[in-house]
mmCIF file of C-alpha atoms in Angstrom:
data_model
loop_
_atom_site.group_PDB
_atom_site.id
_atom_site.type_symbol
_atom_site.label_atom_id
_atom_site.label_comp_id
_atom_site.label_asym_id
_atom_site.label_seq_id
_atom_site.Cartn_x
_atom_site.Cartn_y
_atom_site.Cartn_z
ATOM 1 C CA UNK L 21 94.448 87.082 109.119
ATOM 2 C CA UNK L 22 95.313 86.021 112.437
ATOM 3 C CA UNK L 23 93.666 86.247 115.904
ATOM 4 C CA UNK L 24 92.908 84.965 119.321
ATOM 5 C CA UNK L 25 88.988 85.384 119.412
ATOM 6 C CA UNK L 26 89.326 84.960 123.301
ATOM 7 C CA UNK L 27 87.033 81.528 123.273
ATOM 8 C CA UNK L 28 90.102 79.174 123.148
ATOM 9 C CA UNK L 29 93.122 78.641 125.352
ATOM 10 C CA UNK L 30 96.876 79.028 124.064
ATOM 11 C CA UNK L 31 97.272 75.333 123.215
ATOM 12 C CA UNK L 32 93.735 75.243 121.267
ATOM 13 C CA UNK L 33 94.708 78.152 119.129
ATOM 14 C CA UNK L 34 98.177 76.169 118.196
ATOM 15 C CA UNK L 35 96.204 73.438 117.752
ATOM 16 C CA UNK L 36 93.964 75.010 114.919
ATOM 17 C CA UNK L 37 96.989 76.504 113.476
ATOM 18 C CA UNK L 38 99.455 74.158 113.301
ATOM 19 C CA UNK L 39 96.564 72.450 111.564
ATOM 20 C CA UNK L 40 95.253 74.647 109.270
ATOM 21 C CA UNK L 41 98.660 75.726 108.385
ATOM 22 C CA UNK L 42 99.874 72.159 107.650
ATOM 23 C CA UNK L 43 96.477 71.542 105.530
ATOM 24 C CA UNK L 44 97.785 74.609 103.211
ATOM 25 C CA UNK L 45 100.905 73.596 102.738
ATOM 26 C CA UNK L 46 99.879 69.879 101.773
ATOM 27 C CA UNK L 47 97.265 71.419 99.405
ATOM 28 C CA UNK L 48 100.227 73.091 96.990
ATOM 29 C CA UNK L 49 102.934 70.716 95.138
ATOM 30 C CA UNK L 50 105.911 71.142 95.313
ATOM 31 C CA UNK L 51 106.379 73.175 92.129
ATOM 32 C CA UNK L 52 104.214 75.906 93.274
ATOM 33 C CA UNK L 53 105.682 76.367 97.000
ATOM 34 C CA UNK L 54 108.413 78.562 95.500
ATOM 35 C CA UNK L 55 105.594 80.672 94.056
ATOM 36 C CA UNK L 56 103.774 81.028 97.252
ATOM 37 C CA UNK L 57 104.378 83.586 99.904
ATOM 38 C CA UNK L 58 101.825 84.076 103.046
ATOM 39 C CA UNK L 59 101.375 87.423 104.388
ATOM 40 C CA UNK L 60 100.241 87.635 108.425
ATOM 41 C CA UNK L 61 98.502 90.094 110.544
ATOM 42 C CA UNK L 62 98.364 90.044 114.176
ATOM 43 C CA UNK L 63 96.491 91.915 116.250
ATOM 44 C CA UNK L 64 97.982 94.607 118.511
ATOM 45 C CA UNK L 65 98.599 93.103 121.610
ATOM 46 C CA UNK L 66 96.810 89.902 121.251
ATOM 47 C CA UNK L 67 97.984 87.936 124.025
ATOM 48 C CA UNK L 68 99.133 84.363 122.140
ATOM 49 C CA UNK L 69 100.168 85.620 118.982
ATOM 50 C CA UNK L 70 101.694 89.365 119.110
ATOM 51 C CA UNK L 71 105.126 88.264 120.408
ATOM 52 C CA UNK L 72 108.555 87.460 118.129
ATOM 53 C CA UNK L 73 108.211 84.170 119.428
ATOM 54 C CA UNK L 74 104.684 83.437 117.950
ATOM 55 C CA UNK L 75 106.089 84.520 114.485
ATOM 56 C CA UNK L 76 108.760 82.488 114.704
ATOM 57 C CA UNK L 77 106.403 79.613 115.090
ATOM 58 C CA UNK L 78 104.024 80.538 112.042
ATOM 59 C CA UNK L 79 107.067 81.374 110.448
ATOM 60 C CA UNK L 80 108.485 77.488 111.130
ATOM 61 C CA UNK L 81 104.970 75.751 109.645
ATOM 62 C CA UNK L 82 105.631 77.399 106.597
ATOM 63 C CA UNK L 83 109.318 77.332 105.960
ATOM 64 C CA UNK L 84 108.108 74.830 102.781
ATOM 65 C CA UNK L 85 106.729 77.969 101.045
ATOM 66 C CA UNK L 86 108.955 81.054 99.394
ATOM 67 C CA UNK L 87 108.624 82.915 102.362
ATOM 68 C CA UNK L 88 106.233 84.383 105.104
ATOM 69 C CA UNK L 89 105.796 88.397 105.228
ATOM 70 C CA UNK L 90 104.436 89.786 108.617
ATOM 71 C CA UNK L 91 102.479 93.002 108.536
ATOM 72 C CA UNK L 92 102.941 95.262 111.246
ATOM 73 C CA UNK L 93 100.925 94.727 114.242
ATOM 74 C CA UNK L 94 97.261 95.723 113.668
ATOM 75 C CA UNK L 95 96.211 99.501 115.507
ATOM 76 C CA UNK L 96 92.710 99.018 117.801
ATOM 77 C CA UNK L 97 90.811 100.154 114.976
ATOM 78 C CA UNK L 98 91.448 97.152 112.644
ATOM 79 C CA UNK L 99 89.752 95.118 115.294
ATOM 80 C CA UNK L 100 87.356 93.046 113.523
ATOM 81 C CA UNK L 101 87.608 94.948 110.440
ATOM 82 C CA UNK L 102 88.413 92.134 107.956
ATOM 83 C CA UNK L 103 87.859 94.182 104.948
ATOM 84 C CA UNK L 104 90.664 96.784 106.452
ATOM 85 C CA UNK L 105 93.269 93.803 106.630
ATOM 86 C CA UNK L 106 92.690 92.137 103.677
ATOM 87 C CA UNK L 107 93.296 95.603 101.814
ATOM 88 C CA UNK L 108 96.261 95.733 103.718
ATOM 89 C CA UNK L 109 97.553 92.679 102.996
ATOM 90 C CA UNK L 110 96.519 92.346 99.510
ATOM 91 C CA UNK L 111 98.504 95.957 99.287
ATOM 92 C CA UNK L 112 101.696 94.408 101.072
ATOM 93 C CA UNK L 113 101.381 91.163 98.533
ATOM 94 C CA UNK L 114 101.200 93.270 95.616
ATOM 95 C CA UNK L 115 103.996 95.777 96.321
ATOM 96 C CA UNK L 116 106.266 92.292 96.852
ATOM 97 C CA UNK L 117 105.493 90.644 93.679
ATOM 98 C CA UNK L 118 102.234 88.731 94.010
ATOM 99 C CA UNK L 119 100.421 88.317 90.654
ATOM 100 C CA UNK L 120 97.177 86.808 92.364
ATOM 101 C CA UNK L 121 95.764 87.527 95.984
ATOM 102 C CA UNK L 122 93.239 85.280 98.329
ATOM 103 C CA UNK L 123 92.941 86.022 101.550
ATOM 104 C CA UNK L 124 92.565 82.802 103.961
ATOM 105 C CA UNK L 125 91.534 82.778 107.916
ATOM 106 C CA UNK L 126 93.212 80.736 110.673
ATOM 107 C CA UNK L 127 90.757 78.954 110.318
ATOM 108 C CA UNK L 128 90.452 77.304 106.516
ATOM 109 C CA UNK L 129 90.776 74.149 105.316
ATOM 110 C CA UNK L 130 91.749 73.571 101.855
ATOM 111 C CA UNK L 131 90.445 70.300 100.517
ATOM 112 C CA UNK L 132 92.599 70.041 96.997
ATOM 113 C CA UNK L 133 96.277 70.063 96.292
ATOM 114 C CA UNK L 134 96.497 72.357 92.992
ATOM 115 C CA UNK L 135 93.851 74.567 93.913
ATOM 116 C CA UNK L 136 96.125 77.642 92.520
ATOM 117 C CA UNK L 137 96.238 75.797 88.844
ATOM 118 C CA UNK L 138 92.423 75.547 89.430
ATOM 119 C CA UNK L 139 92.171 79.221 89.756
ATOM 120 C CA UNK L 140 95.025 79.789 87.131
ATOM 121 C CA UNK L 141 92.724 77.977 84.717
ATOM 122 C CA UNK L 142 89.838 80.016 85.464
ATOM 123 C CA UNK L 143 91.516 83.048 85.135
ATOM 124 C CA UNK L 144 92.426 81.728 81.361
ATOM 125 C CA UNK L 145 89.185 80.834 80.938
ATOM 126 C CA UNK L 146 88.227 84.279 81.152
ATOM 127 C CA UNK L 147 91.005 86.071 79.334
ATOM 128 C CA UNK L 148 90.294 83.838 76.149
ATOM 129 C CA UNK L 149 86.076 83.287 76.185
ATOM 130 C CA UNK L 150 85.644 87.435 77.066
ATOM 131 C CA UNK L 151 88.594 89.061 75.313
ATOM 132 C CA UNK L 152 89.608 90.802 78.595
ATOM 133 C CA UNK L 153 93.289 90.973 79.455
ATOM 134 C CA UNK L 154 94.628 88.368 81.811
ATOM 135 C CA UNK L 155 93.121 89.229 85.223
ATOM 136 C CA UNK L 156 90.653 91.072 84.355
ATOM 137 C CA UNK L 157 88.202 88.702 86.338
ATOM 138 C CA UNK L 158 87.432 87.476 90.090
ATOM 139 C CA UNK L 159 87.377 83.652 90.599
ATOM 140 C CA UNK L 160 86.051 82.384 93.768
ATOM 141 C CA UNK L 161 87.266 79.065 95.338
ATOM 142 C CA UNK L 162 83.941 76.926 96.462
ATOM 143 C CA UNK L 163 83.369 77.055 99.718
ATOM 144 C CA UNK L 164 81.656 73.786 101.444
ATOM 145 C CA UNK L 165 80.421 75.648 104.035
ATOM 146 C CA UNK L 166 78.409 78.116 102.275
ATOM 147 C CA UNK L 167 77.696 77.067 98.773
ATOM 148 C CA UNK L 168 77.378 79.054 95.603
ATOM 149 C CA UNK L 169 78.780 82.325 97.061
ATOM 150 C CA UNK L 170 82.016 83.802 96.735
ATOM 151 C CA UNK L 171 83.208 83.516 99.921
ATOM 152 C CA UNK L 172 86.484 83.576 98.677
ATOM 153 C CA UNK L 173 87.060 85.315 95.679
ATOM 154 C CA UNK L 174 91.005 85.677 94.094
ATOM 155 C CA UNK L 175 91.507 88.646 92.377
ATOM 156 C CA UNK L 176 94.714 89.446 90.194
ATOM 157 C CA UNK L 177 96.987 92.608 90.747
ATOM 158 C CA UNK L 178 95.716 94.121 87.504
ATOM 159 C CA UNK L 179 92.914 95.127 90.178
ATOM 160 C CA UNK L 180 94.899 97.109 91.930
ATOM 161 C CA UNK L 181 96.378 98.810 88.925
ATOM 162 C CA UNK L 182 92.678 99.847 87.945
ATOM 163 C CA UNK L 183 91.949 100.910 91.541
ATOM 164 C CA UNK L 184 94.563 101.221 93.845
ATOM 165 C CA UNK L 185 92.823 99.502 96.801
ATOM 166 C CA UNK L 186 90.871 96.594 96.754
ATOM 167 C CA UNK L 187 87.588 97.721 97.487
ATOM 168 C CA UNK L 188 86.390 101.459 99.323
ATOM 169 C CA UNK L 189 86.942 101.946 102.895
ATOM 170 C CA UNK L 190 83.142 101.959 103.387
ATOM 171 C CA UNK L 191 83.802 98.188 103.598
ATOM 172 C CA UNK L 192 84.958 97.290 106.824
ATOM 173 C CA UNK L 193 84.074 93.568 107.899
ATOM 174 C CA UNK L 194 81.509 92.183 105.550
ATOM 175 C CA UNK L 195 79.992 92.547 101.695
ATOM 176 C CA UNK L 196 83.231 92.951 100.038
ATOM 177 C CA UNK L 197 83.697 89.279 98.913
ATOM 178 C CA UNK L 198 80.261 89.509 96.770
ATOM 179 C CA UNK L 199 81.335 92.998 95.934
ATOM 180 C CA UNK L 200 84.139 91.892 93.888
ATOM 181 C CA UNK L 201 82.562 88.989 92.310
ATOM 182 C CA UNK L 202 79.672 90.823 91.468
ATOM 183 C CA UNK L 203 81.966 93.898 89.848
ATOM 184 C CA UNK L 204 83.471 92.013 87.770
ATOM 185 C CA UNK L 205 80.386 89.461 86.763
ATOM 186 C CA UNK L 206 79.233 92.578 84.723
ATOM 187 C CA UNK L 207 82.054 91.837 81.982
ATOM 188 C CA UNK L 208 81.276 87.586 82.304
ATOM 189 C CA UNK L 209 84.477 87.537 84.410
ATOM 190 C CA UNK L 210 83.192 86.119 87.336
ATOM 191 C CA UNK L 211 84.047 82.322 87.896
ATOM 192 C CA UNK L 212 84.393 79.940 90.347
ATOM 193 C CA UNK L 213 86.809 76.936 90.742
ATOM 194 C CA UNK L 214 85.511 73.858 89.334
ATOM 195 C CA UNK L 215 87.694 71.446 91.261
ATOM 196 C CA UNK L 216 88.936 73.018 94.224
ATOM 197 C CA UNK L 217 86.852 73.444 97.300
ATOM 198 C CA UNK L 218 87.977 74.611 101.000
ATOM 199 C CA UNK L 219 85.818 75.317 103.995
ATOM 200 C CA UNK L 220 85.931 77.972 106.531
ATOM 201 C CA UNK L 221 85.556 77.039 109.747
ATOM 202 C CA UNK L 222 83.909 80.431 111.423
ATOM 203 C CA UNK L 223 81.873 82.675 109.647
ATOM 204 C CA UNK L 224 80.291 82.699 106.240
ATOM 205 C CA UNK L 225 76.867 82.385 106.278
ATOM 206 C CA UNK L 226 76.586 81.486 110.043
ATOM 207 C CA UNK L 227 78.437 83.564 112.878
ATOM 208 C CA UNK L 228 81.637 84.698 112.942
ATOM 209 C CA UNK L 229 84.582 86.131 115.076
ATOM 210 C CA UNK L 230 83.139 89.579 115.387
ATOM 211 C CA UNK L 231 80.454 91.632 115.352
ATOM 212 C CA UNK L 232 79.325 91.772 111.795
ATOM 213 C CA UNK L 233 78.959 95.465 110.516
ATOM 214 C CA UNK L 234 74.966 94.724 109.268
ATOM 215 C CA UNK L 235 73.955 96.196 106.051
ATOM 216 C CA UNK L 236 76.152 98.281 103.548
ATOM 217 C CA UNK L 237 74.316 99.425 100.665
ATOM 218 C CA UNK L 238 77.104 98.770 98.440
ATOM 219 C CA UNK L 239 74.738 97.670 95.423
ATOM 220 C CA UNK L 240 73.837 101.134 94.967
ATOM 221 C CA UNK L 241 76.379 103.648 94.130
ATOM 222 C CA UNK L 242 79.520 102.441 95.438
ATOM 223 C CA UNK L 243 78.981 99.435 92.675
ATOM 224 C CA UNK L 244 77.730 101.918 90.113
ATOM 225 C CA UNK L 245 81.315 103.258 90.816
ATOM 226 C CA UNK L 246 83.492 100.929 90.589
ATOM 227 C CA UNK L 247 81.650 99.363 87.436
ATOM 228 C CA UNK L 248 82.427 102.667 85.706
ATOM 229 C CA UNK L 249 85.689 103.212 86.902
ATOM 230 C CA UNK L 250 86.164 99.800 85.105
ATOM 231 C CA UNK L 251 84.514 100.693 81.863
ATOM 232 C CA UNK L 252 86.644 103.538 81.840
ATOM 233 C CA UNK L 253 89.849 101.639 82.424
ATOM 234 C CA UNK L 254 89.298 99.017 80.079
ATOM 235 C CA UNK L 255 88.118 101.520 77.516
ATOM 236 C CA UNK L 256 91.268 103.288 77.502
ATOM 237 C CA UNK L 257 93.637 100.604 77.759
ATOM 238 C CA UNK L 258 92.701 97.131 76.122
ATOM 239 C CA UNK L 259 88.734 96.501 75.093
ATOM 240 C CA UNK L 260 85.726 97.913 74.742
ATOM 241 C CA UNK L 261 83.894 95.124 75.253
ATOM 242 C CA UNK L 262 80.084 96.194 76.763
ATOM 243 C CA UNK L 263 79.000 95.149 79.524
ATOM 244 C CA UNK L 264 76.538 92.606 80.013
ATOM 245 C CA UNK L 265 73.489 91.887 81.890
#
């Protein structure tokens, strides 16, 4: 998810990207660029980056990957609203293929090449020590910046065969990184990487680009929800394994 946050000029924002961007691709061998694809959104009229030109260049730093997929520009009301675009984009990825789904700022480093087989592994982990079906889990990478929580959970696209969205609208910038992590920790599903770390520049525990939506009672009823919409799922399709506290 990409935007100008209006406290840089045009040549800091390349900066950061070109960057950033170049730290991704490094972190993935060669094997696995072929696998990867990088879905974008822009901001509605942003001034650097809403322009055919822009794309082209984001386009250019990642020509080593599969390919790069460019949502349509983002309406006034997803401004800010991370939780909107990552359901968007983790929609878009799925409907092209994607089996697994992170989302990543401008502004993350990625300390370790193979982090993917890191997650891969995790996800393995999980299919063979709970009896769940491959996927059935959330693994988050660690984040240096804000240790122990899931900052930056990957979640498969069996997820969005159980749900059909990634997590209720009622999330719009904040909460739904635990929310995952936490849904699925109720089946022992919940990882994170043990070798790959990255670390987000803005946000996370401290400040970030926007004005952060405050409290969301999510651990109430719209977990209860989900949790049994779960149950159900799994119930009727591959285990009924109990949950556990």
């Amino acid at each position: 998810a990409l935007n100008d946050d209006g406290g840089c000029d045009e040549d800091d924002i390349w900066l950061r990207l070109e960057s950033n961007m170049r730290c991704l691709v490094e972190s993935l061998p060669e094997s696995r660029r072929a696998d990867t694809v990088v879905h974008v959104a822009i901001d509605m009229r942003d001034p650097v980056l809403d322009n055919d030109a822009a794309r082209a260049r984001i386009r250019s730093m990642l020509s080593a990957l599969a390919s790069t997929d460019f949502a349509p520009s983002l309406p006034p009301a997803y401004q800010g609203a991370l939780c909107w675009i990552w359901d968007l984009l983790a929609k878009r990825a799925v409907a092209a293929g994607a089996d697994l789904i992170v989302l990543l700022g401008d502004d993350i480093t990625m300390h370790d090449k193979g982090w993917q087989d890191d997650v891969e592994d995790q996800f393995s982990r999980v299919a063979s020590e709970r009896g769940l079906p491959f996927g059935c889990a959330c693994v988050a990478i660690q984040d240096t910046a804000f240790a122990n929580f899931p900052t930056f959970p990957v979640v498969h696209k069996l997820h969005f065969e159980v749900f059909d969205q990634l997590f209720p609208p009622a999330f719009r910038n904040q909460h739904g990184d635990p929310f995952l992590f936490e849904l699925y920790r109720r089946w022992g599903a919940s990882r994170f990487t043990v070798h790959a770390s990255l670390t987000n520049g803005v946000g996370g525990a401290g400040n970030a680009r926007y004005t952060k939506a405050g409290e969301n009672e999510w651990r109430g009823q719209i977990l209860t929800r989900a949790i049994e919409q779960l149950e159900r799922w799994l119930a009727a399709n591959h285990s009924n394994l109990a949950r556990q506290v």
